[in-house]
PDB file of C-alpha atoms in Angstrom:
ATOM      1  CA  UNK A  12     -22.612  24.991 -17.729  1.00 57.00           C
ATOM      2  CA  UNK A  13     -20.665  25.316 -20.883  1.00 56.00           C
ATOM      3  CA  UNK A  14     -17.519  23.411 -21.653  1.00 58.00           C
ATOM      4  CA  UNK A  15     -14.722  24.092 -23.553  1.00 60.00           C
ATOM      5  CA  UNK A  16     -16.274  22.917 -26.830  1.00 66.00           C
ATOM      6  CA  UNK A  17     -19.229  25.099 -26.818  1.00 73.00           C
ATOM      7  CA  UNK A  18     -21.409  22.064 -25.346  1.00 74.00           C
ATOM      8  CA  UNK A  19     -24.428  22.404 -22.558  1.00 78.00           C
ATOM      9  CA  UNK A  20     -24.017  20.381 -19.866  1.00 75.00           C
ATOM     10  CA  UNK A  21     -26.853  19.642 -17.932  1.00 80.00           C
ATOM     11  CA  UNK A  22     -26.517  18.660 -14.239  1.00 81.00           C
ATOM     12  CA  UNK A  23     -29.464  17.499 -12.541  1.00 86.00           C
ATOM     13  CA  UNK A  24     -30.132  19.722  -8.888  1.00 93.00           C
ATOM     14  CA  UNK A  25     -29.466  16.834  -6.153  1.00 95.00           C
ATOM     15  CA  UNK A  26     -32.327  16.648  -3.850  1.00 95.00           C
ATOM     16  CA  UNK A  27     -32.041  19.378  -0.855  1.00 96.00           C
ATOM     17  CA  UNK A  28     -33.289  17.206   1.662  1.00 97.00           C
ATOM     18  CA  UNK A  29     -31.095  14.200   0.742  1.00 97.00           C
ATOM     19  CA  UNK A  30     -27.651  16.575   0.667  1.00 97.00           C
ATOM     20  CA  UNK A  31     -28.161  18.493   3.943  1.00 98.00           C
ATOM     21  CA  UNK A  32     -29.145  14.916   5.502  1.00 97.00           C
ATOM     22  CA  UNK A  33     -25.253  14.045   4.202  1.00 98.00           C
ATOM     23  CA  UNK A  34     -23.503  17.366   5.131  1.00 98.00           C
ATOM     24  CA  UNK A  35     -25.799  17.225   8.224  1.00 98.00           C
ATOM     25  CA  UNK A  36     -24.416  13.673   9.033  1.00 97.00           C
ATOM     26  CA  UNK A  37     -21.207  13.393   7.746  1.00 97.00           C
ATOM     27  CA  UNK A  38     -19.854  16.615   8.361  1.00 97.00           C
ATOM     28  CA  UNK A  39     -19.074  17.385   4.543  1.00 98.00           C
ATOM     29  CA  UNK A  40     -19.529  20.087   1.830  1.00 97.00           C
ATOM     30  CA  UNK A  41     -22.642  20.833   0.124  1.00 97.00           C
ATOM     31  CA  UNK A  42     -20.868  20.101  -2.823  1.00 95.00           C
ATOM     32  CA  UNK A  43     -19.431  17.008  -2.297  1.00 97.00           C
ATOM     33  CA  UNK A  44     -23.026  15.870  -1.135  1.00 97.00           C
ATOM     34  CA  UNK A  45     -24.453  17.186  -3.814  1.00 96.00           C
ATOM     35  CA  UNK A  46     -22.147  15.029  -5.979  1.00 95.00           C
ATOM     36  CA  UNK A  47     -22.962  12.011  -4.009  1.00 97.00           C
ATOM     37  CA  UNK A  48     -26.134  12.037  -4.440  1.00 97.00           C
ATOM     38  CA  UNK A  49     -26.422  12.800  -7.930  1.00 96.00           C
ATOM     39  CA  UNK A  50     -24.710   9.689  -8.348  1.00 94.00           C
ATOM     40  CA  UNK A  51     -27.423   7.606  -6.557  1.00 96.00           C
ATOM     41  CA  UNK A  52     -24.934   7.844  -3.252  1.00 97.00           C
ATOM     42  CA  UNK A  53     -28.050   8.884  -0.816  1.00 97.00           C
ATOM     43  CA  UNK A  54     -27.568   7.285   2.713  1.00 96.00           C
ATOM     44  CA  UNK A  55     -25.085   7.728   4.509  1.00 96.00           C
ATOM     45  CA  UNK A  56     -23.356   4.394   5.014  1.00 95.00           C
ATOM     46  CA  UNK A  57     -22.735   4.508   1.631  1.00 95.00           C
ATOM     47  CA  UNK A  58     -21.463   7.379   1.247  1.00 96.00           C
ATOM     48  CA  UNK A  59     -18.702   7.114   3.924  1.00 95.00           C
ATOM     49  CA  UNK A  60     -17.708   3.729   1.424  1.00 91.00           C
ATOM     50  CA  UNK A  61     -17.653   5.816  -1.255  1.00 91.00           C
ATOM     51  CA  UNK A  62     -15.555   8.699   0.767  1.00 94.00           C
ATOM     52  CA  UNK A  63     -13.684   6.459   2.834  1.00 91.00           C
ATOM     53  CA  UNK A  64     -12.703   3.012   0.809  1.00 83.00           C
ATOM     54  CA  UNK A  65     -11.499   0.503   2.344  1.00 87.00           C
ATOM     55  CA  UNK A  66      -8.298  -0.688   0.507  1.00 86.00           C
ATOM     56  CA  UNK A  67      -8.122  -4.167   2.423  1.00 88.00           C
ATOM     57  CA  UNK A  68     -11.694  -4.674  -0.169  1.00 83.00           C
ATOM     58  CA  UNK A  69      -9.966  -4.170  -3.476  1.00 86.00           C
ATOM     59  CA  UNK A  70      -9.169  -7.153  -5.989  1.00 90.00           C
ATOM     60  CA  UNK A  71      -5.764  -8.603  -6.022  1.00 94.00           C
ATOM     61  CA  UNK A  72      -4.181  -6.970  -8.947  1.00 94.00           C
ATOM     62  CA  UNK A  73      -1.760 -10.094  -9.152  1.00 96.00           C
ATOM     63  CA  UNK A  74      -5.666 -12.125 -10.160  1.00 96.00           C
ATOM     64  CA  UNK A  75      -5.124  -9.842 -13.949  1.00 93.00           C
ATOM     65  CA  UNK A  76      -2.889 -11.997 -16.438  1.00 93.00           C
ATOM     66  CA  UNK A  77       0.559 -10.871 -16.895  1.00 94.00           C
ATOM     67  CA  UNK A  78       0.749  -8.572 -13.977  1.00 96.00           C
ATOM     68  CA  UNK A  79       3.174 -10.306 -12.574  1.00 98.00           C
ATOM     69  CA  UNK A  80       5.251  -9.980 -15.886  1.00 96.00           C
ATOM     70  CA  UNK A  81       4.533  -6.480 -16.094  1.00 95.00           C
ATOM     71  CA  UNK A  82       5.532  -5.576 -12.305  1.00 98.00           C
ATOM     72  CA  UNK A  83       9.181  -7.346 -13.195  1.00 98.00           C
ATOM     73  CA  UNK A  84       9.566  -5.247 -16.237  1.00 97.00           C
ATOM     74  CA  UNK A  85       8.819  -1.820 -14.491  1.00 98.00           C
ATOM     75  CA  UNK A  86      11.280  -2.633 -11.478  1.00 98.00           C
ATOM     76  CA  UNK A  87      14.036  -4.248 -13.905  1.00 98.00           C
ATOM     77  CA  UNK A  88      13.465  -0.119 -15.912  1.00 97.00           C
ATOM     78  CA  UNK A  89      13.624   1.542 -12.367  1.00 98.00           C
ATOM     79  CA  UNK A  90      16.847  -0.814 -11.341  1.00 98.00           C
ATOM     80  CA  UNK A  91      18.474  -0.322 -14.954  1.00 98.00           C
ATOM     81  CA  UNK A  92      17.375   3.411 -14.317  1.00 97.00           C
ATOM     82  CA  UNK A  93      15.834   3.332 -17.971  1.00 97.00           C
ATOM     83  CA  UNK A  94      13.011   6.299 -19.296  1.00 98.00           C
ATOM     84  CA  UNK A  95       9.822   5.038 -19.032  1.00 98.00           C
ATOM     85  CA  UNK A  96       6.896   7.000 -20.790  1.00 96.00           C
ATOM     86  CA  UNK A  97       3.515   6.849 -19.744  1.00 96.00           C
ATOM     87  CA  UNK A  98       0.723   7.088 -22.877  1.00 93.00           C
ATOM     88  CA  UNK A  99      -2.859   8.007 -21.385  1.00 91.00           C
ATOM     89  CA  UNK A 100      -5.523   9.662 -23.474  1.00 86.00           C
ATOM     90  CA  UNK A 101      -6.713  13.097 -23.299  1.00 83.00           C
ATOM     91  CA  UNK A 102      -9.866  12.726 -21.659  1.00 84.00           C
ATOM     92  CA  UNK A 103     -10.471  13.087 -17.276  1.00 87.00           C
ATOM     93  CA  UNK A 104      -9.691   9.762 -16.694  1.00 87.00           C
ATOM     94  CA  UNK A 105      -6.538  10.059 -19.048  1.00 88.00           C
ATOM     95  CA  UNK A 106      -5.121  12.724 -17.442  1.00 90.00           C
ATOM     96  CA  UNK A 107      -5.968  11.908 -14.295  1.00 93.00           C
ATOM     97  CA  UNK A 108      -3.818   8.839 -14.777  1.00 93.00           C
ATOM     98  CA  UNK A 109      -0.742  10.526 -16.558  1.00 93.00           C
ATOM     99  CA  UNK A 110      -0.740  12.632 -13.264  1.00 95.00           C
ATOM    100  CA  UNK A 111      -0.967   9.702 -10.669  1.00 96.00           C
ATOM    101  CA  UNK A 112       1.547   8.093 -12.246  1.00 97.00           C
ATOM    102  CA  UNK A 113       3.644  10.675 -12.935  1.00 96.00           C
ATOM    103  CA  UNK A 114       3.670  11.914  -9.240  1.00 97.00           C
ATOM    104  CA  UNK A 115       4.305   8.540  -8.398  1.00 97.00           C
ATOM    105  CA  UNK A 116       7.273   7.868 -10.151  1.00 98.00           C
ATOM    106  CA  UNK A 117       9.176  10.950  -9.309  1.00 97.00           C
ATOM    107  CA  UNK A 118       9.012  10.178  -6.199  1.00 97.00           C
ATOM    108  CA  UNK A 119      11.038   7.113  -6.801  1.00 96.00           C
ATOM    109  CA  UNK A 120      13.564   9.045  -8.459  1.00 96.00           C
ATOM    110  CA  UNK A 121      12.430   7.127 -11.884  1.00 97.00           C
ATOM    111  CA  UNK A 122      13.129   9.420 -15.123  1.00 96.00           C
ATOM    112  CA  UNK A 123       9.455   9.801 -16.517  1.00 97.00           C
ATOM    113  CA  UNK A 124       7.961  11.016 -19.288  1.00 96.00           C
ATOM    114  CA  UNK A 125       4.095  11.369 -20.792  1.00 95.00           C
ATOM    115  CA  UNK A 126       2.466  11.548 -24.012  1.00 93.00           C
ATOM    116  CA  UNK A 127      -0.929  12.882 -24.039  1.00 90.00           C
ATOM    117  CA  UNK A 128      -1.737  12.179 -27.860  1.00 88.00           C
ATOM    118  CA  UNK A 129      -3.259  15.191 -29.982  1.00 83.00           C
ATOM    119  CA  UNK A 130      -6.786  14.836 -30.131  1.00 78.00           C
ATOM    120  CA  UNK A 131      -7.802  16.050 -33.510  1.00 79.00           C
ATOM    121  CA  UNK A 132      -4.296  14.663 -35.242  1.00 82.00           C
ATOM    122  CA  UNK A 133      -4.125  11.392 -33.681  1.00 78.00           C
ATOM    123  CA  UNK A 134      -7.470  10.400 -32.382  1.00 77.00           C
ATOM    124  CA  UNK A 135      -8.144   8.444 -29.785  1.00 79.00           C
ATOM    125  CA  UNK A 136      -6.169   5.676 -28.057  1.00 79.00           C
ATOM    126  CA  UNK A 137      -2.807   4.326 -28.497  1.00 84.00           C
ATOM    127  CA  UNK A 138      -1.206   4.620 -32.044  1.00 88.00           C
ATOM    128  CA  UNK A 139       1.769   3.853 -34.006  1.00 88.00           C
ATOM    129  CA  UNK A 140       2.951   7.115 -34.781  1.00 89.00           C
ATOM    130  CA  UNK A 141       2.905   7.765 -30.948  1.00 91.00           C
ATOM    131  CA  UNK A 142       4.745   4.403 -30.412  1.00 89.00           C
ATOM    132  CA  UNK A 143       7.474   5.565 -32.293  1.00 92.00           C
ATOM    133  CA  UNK A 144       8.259   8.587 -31.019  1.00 92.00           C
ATOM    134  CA  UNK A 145       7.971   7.544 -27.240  1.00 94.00           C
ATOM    135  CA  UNK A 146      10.549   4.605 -28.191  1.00 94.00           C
ATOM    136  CA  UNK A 147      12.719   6.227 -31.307  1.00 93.00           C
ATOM    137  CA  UNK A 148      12.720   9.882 -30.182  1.00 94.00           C
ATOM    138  CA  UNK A 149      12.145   9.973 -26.813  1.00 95.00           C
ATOM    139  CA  UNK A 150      13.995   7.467 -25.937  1.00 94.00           C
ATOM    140  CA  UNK A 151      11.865   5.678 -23.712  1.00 96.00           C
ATOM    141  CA  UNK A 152      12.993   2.243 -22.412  1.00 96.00           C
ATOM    142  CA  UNK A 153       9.364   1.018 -21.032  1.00 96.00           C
ATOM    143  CA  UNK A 154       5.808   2.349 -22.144  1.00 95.00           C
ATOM    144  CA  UNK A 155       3.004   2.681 -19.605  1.00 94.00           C
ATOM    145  CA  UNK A 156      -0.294   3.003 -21.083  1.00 92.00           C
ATOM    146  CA  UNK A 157      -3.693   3.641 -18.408  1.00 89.00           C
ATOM    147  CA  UNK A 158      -7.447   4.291 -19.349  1.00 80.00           C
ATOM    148  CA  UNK A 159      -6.616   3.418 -23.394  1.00 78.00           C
ATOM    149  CA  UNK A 160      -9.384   0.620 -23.429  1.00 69.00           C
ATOM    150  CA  UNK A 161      -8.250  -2.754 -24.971  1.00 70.00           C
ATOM    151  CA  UNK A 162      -8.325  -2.808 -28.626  1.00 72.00           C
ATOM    152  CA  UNK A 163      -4.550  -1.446 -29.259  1.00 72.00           C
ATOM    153  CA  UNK A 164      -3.702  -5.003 -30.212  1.00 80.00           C
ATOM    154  CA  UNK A 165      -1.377  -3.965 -33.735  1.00 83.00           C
ATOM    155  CA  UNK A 166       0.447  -1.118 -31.344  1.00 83.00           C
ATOM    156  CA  UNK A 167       1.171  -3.278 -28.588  1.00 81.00           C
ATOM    157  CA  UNK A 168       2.790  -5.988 -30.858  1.00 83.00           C
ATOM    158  CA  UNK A 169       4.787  -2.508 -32.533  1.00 81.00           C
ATOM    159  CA  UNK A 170       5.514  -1.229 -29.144  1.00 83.00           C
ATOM    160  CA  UNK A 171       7.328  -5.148 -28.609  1.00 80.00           C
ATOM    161  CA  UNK A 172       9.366  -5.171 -31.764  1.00 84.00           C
ATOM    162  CA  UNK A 173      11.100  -1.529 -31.366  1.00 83.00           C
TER     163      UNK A 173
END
């Protein structure tokens, strides 16, 4: 398969015998076998934890520092009814994000806004230009970053100050 860049991507075939056992068993697509297993998801009990997670399993989120402090400040911007922009980069897990979040907002009514930064102008991950205009032009009261890694130390402490 080629991608949008002009790169090969190869895909390793799944085993036949290992995806119709899953479609056989679990009632599912070919495809989405075929996905499971190439992603070492072969017997079946597995795969139904993969395709059916159990919620009640996750991590507390409240166990991350500040998350606590960062809850309050997105339901003081929903009850002040302030912008809030989300900032996610441009890659699957990016956009993927921007989307969730973006869906989930609206449906609380909350005035929402994303920045998906240019990849070839700005690079990758959060940066100061893009600070600025989410807070100076945009107007944005509250920025939401997801899936921009950890090292956006200098930004954050910008992001604070404006």
């Amino acid at each position: 398969m080629i991608s949008l860049l002009n790169k090969t991507w190869n895909i390793s075939p799944p085993s036949p015998d290992t995806v119709y056992a899953l479609v056989k068993e679990l009632g599912i697509s070919p495809i989405v076998a075929g996905l499971l297993v190439n992603r070492k998801v072969t017997v079946a009990d597995e795969a139904r934890q993969a395709l059916e997670a159990d919620l009640t399993k996750l991590h507390d989120p409240f166990l991350m520092l500040g998350m606590q402090k960062s809850v309050d400040r997105v339901l003081q911007s929903i009850a002040n009814k302030e912008k809030i922009t989300v900032f996610c980069d441009y890659d699957v897990d990016g956009v993927s994000s921007a989307a969730f979040l973006i869906h989930f907002f609206r449906d609380l009514g909350v005035d929402i806004d994303y920045y998906l930064p240019e990849r070839m102008a700005e690079g990758y991950g959060l940066n100061a230009n893009a600070v600025r205009e989410i807070r100076e032009v945009r107007g944005s009261a509250l920025m939401i970053t997801a899936d921009c890694g950890i090292t956006g130390n200098k930004e954050v402490e910008l992001a604070n100050q404006i």
